[in-house]
PDB file of N, CA, C and O in Angstrom:
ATOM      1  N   UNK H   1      -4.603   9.966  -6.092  1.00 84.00           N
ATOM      2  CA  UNK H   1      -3.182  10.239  -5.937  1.00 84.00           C
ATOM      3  C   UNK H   1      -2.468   9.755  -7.194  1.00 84.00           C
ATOM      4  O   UNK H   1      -2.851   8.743  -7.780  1.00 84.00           O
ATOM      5  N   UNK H   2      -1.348  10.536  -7.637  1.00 93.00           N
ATOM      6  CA  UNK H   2      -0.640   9.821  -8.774  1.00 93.00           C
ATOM      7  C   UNK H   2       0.556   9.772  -8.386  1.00 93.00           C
ATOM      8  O   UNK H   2       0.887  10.084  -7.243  1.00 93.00           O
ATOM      9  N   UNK H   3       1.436   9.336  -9.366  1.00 93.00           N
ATOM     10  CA  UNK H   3       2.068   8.738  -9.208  1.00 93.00           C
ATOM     11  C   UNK H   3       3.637   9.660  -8.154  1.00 93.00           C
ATOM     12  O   UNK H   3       4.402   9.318  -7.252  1.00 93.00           O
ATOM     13  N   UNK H   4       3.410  10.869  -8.965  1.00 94.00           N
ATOM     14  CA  UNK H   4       4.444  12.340  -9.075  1.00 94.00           C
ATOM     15  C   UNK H   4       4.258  12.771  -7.393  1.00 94.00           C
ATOM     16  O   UNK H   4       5.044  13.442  -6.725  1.00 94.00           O
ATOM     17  N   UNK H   5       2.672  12.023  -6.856  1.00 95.00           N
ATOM     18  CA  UNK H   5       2.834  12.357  -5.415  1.00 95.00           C
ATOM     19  C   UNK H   5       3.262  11.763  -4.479  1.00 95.00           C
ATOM     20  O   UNK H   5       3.219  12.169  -3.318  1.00 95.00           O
ATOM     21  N   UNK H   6       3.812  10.547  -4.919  1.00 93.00           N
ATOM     22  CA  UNK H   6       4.249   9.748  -4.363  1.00 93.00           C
ATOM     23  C   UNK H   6       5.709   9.897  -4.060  1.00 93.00           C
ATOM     24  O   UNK H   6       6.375  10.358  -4.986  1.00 93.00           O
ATOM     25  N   UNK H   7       6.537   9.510  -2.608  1.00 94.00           N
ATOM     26  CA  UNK H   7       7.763   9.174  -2.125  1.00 94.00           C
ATOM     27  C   UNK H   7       8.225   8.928  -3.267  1.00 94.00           C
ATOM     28  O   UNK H   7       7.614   8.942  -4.336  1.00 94.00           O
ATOM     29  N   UNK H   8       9.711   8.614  -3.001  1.00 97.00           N
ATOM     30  CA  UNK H   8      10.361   8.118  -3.958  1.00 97.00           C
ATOM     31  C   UNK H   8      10.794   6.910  -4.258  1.00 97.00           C
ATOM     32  O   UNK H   8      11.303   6.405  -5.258  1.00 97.00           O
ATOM     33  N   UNK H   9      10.361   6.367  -2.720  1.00 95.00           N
ATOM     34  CA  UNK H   9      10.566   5.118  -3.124  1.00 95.00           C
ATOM     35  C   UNK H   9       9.708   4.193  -3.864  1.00 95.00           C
ATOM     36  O   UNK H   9      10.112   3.211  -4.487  1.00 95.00           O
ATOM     37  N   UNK H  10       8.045   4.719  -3.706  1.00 94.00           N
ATOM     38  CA  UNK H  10       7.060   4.100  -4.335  1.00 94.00           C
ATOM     39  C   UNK H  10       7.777   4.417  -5.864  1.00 94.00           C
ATOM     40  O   UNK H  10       8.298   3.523  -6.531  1.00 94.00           O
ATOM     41  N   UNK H  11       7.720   5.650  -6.236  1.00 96.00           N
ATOM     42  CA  UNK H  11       8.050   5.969  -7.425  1.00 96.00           C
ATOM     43  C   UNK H  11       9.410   5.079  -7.797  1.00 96.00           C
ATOM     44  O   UNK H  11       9.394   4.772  -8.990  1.00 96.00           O
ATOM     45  N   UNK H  12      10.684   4.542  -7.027  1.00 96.00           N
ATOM     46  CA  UNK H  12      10.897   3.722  -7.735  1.00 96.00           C
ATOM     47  C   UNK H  12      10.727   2.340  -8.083  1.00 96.00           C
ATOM     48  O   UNK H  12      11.297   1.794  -9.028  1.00 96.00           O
ATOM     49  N   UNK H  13       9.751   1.675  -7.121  1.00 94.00           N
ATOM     50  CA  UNK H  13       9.458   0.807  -7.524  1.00 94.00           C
ATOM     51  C   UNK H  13       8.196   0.425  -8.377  1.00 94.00           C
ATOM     52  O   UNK H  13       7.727  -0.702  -8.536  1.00 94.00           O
ATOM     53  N   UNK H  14       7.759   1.606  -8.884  1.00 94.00           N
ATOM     54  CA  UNK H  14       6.583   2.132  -9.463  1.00 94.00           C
ATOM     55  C   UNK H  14       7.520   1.226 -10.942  1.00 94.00           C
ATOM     56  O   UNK H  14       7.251   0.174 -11.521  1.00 94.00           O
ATOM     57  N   UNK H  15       8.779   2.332 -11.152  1.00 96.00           N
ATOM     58  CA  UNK H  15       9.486   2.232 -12.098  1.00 96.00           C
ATOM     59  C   UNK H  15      10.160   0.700 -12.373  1.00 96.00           C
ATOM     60  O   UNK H  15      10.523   0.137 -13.406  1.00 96.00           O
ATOM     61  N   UNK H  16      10.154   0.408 -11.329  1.00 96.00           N
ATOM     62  CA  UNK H  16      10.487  -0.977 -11.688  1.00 96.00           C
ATOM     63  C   UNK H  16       9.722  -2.354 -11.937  1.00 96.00           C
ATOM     64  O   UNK H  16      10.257  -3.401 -12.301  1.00 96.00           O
ATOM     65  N   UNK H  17       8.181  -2.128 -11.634  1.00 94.00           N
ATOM     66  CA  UNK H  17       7.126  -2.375 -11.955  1.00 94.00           C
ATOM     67  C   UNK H  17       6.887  -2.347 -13.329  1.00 94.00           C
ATOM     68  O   UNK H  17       6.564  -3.329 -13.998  1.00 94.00           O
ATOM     69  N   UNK H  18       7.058  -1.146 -13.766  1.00 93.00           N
ATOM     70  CA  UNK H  18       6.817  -1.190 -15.370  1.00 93.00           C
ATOM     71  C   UNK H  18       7.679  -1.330 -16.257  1.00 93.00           C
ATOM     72  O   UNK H  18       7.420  -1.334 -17.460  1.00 93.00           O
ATOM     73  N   UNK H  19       8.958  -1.478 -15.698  1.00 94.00           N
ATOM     74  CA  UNK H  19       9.991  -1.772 -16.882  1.00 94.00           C
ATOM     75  C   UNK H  19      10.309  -3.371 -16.812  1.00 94.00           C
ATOM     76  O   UNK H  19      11.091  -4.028 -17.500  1.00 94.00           O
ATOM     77  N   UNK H  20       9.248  -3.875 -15.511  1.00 92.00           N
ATOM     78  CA  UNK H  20       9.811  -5.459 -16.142  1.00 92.00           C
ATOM     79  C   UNK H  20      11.160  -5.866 -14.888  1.00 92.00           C
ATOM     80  O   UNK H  20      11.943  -6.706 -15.331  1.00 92.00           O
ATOM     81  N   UNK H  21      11.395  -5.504 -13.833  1.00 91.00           N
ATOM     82  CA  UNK H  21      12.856  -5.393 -13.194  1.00 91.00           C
ATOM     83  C   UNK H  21      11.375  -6.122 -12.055  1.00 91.00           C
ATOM     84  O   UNK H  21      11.218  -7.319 -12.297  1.00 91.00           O
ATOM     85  N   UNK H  22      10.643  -5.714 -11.243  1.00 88.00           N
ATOM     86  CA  UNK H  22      10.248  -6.380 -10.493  1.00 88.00           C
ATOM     87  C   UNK H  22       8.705  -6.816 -11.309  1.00 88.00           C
ATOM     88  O   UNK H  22       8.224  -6.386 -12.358  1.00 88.00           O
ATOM     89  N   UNK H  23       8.178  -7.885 -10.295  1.00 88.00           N
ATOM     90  CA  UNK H  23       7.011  -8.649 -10.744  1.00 88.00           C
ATOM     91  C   UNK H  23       6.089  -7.756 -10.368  1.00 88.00           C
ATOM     92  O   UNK H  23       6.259  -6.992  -9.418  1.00 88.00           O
ATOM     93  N   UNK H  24       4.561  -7.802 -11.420  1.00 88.00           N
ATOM     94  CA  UNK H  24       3.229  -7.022 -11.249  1.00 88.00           C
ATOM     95  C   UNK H  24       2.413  -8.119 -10.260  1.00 88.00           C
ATOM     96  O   UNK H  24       2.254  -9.326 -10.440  1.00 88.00           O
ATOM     97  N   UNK H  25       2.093  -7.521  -9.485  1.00 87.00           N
ATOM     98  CA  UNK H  25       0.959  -8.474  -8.766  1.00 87.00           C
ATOM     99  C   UNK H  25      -0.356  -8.182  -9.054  1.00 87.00           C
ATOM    100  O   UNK H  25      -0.750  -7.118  -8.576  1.00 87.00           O
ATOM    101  N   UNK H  26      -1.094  -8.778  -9.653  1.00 86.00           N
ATOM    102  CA  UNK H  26      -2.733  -8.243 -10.461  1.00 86.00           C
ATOM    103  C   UNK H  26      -3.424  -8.068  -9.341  1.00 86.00           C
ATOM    104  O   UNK H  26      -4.068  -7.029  -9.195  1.00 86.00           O
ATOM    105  N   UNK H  27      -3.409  -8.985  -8.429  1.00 85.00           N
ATOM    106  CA  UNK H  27      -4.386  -9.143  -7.144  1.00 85.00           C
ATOM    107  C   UNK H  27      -3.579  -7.199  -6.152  1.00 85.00           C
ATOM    108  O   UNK H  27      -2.670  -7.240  -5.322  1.00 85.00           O
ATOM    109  N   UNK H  28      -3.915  -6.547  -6.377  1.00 87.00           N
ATOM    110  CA  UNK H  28      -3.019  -5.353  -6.076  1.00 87.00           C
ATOM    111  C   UNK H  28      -3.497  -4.893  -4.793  1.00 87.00           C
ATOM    112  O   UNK H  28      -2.774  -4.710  -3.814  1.00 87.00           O
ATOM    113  N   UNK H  29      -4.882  -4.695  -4.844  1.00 89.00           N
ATOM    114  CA  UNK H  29      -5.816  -4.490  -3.871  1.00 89.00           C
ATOM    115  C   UNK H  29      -5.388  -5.676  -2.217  1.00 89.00           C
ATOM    116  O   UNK H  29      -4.930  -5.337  -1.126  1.00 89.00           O
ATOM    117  N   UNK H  30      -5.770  -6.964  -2.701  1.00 90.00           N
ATOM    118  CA  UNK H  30      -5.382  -7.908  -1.794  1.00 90.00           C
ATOM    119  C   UNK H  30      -3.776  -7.389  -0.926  1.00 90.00           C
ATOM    120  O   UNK H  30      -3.776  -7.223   0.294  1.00 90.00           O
ATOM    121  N   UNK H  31      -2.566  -7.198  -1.732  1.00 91.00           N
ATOM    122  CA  UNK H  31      -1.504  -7.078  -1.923  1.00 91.00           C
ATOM    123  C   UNK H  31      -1.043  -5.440  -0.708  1.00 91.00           C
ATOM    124  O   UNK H  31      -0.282  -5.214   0.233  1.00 91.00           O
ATOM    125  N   UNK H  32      -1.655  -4.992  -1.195  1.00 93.00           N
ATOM    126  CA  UNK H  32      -1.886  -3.210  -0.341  1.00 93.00           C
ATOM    127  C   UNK H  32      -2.513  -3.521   0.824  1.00 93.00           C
ATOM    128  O   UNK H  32      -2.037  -3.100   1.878  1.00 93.00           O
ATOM    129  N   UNK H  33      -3.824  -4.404   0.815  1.00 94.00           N
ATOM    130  CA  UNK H  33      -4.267  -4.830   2.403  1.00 94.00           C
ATOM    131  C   UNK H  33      -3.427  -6.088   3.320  1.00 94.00           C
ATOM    132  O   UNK H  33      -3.658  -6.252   4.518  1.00 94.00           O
ATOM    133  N   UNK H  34      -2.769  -6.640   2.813  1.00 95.00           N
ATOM    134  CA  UNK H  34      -1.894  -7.453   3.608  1.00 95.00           C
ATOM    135  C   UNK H  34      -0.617  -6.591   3.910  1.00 95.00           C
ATOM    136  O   UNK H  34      -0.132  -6.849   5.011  1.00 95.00           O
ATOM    137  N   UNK H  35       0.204  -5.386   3.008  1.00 96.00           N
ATOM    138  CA  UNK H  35       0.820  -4.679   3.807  1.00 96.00           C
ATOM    139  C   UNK H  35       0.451  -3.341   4.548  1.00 96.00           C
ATOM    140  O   UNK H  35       1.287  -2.462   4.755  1.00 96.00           O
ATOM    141  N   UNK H  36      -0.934  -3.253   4.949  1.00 97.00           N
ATOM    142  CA  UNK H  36      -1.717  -2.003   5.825  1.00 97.00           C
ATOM    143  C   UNK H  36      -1.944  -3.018   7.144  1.00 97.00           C
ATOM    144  O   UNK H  36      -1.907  -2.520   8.270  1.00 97.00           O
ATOM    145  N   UNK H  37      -2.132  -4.154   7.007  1.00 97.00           N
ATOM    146  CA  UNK H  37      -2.301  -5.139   8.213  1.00 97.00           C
ATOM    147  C   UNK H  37      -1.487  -5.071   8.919  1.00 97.00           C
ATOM    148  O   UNK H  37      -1.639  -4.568  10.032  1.00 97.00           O
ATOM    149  N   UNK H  38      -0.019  -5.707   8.363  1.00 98.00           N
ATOM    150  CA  UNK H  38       1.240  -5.615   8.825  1.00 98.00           C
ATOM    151  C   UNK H  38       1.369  -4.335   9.672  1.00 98.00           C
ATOM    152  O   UNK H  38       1.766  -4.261  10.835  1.00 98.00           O
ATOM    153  N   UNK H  39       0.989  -3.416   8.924  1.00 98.00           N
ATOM    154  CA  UNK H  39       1.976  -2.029   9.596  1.00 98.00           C
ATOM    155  C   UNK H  39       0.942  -2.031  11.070  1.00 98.00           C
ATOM    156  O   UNK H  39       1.197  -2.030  12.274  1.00 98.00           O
ATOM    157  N   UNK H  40      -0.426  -2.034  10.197  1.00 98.00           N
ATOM    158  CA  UNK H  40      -1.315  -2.240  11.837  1.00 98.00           C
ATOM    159  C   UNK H  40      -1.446  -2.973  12.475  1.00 98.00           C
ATOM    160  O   UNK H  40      -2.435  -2.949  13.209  1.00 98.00           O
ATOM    161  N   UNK H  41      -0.670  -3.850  12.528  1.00 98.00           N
ATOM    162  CA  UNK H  41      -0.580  -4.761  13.563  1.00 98.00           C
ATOM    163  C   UNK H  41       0.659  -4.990  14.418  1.00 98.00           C
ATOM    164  O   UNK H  41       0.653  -5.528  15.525  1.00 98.00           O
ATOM    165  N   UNK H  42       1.471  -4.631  13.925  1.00 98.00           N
ATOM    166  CA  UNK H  42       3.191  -4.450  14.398  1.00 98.00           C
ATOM    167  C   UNK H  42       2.826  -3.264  15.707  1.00 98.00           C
ATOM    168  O   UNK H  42       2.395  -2.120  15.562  1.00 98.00           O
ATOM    169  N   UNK H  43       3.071  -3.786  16.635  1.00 97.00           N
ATOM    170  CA  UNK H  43       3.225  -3.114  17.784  1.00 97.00           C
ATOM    171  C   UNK H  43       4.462  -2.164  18.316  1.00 97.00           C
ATOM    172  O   UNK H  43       4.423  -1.400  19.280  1.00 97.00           O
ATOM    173  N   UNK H  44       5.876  -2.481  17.188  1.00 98.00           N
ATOM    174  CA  UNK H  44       7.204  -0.955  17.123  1.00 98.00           C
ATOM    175  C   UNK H  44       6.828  -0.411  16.204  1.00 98.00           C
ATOM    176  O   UNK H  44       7.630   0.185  15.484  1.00 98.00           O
ATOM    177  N   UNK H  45       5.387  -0.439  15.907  1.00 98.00           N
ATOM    178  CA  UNK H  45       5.097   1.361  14.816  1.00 98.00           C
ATOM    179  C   UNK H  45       4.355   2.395  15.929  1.00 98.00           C
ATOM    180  O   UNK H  45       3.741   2.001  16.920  1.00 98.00           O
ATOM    181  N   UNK H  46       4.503   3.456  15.637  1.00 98.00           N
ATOM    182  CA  UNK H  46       3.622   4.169  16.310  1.00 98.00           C
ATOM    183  C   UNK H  46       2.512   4.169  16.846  1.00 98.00           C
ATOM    184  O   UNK H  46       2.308   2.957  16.900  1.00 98.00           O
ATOM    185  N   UNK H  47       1.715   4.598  17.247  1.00 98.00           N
ATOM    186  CA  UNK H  47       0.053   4.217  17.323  1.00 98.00           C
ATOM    187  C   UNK H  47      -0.528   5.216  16.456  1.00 98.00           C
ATOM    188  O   UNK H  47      -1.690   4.933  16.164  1.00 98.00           O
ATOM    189  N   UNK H  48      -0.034   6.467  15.866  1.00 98.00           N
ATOM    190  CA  UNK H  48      -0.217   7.057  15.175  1.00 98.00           C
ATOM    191  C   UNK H  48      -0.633   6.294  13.526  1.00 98.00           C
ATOM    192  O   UNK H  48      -1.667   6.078  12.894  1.00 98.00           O
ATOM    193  N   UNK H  49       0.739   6.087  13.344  1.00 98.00           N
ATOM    194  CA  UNK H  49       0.771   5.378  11.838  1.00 98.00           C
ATOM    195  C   UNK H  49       0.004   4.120  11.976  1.00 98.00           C
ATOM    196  O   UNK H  49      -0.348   3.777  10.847  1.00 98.00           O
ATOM    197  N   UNK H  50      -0.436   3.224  12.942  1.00 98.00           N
ATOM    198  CA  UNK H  50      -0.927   1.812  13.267  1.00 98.00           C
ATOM    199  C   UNK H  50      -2.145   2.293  12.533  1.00 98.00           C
ATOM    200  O   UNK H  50      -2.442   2.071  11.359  1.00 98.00           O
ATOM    201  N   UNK H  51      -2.964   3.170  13.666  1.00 98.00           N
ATOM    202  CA  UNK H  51      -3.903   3.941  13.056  1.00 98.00           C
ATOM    203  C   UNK H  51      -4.169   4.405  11.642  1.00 98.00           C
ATOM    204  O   UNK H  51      -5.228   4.136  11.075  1.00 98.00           O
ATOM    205  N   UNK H  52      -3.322   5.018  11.149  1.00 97.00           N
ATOM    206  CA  UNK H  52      -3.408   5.622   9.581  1.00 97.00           C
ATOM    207  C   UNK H  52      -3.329   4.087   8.861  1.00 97.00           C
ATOM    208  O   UNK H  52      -4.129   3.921   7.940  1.00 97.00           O
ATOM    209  N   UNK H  53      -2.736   3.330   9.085  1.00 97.00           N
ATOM    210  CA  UNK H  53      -2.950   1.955   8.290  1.00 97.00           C
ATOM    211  C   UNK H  53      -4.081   1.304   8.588  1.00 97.00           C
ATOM    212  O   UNK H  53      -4.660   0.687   7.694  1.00 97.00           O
ATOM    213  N   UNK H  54      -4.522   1.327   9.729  1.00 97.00           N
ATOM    214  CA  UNK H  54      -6.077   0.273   9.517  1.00 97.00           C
ATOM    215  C   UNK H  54      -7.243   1.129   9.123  1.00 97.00           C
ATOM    216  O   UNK H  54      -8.307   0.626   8.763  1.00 97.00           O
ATOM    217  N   UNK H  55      -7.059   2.340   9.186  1.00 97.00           N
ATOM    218  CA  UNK H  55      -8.035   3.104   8.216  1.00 97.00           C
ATOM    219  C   UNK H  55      -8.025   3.339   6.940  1.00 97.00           C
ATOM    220  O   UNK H  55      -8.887   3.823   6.205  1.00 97.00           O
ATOM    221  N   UNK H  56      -6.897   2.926   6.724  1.00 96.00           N
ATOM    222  CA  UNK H  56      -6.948   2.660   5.059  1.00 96.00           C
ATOM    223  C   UNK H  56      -7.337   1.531   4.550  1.00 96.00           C
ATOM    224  O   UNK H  56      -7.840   1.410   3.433  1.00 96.00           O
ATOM    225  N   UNK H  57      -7.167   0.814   5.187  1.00 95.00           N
ATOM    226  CA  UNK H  57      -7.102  -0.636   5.247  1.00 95.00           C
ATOM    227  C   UNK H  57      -8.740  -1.116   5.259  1.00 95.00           C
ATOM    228  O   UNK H  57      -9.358  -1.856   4.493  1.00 95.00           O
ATOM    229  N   UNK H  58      -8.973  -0.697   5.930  1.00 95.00           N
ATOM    230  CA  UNK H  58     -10.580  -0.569   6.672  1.00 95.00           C
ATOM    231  C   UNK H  58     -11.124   0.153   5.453  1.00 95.00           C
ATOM    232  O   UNK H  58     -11.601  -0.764   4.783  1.00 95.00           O
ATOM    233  N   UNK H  59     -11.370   1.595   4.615  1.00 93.00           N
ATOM    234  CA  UNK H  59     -11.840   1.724   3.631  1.00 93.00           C
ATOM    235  C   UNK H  59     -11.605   0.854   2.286  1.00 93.00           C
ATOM    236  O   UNK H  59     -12.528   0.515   1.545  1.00 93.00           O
ATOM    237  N   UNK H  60     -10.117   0.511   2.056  1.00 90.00           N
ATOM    238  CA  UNK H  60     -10.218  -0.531   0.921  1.00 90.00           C
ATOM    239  C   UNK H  60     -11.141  -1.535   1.113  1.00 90.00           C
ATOM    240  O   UNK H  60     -11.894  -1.875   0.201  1.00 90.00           O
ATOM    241  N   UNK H  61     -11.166  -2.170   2.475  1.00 91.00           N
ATOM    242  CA  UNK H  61     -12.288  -3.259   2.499  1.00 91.00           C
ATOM    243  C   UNK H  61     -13.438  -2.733   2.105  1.00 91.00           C
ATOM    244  O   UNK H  61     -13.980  -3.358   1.193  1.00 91.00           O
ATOM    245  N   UNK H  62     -14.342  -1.192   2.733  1.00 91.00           N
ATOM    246  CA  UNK H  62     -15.439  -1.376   2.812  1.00 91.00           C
ATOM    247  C   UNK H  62     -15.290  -0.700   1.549  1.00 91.00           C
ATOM    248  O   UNK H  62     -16.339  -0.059   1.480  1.00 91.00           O
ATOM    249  N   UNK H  63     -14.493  -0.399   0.294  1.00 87.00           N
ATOM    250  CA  UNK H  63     -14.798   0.078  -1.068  1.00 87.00           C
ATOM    251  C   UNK H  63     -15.333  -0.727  -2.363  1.00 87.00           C
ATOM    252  O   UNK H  63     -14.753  -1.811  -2.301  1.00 87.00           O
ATOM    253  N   UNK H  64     -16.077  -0.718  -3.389  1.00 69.00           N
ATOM    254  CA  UNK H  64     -16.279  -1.637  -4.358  1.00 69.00           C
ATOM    255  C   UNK H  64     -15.321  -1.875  -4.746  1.00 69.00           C
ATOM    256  O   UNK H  64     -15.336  -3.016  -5.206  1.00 69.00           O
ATOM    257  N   UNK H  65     -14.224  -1.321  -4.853  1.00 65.00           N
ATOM    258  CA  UNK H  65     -12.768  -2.466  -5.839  1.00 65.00           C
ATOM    259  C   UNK H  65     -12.636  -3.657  -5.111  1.00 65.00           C
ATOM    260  O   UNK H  65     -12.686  -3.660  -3.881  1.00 65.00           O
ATOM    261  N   UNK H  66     -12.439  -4.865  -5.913  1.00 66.00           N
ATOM    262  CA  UNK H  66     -12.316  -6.013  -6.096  1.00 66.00           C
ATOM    263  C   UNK H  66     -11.133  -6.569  -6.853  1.00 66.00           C
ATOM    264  O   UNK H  66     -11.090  -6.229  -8.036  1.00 66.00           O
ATOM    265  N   UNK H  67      -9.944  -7.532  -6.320  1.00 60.00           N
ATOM    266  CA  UNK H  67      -9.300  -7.889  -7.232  1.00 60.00           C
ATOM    267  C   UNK H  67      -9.667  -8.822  -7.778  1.00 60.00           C
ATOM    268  O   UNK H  67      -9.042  -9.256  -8.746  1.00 60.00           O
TER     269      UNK H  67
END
């Protein structure tokens, strides 16, 4: 996925990421699975989206990237 496919809100904080306005977190990986937890674990999200987050969540774990 890049960047152009992304919402707009990723895209702006994409933008604010690289201009220095918000902080880079290196650990990024870690960072993406503590907010896929959240969403899957929050019981006023859907069960739909709960779902779509711990399966993402669940492949980042079982993927070789490493932060």
């Amino acid at each position: 996925m890049k960047v152009a496919d992304c919402c707009e809100l990723i895209r702006q904080r994409y933008a604010e990421i690289g201009s220095g306005e918000q902080g880079y977190i290196p650990a990024a990986i870690s960072c993406a699975l503590k907010a896929l937890n959240d969403v899957a674990s929050d019981e006023s999200v859907s069960p739909a989206r709960r779902e779509q987050a711990a399966f993402a969540a669940a492949n980042l774990l079982i993927s070789d990237h490493e932060d």
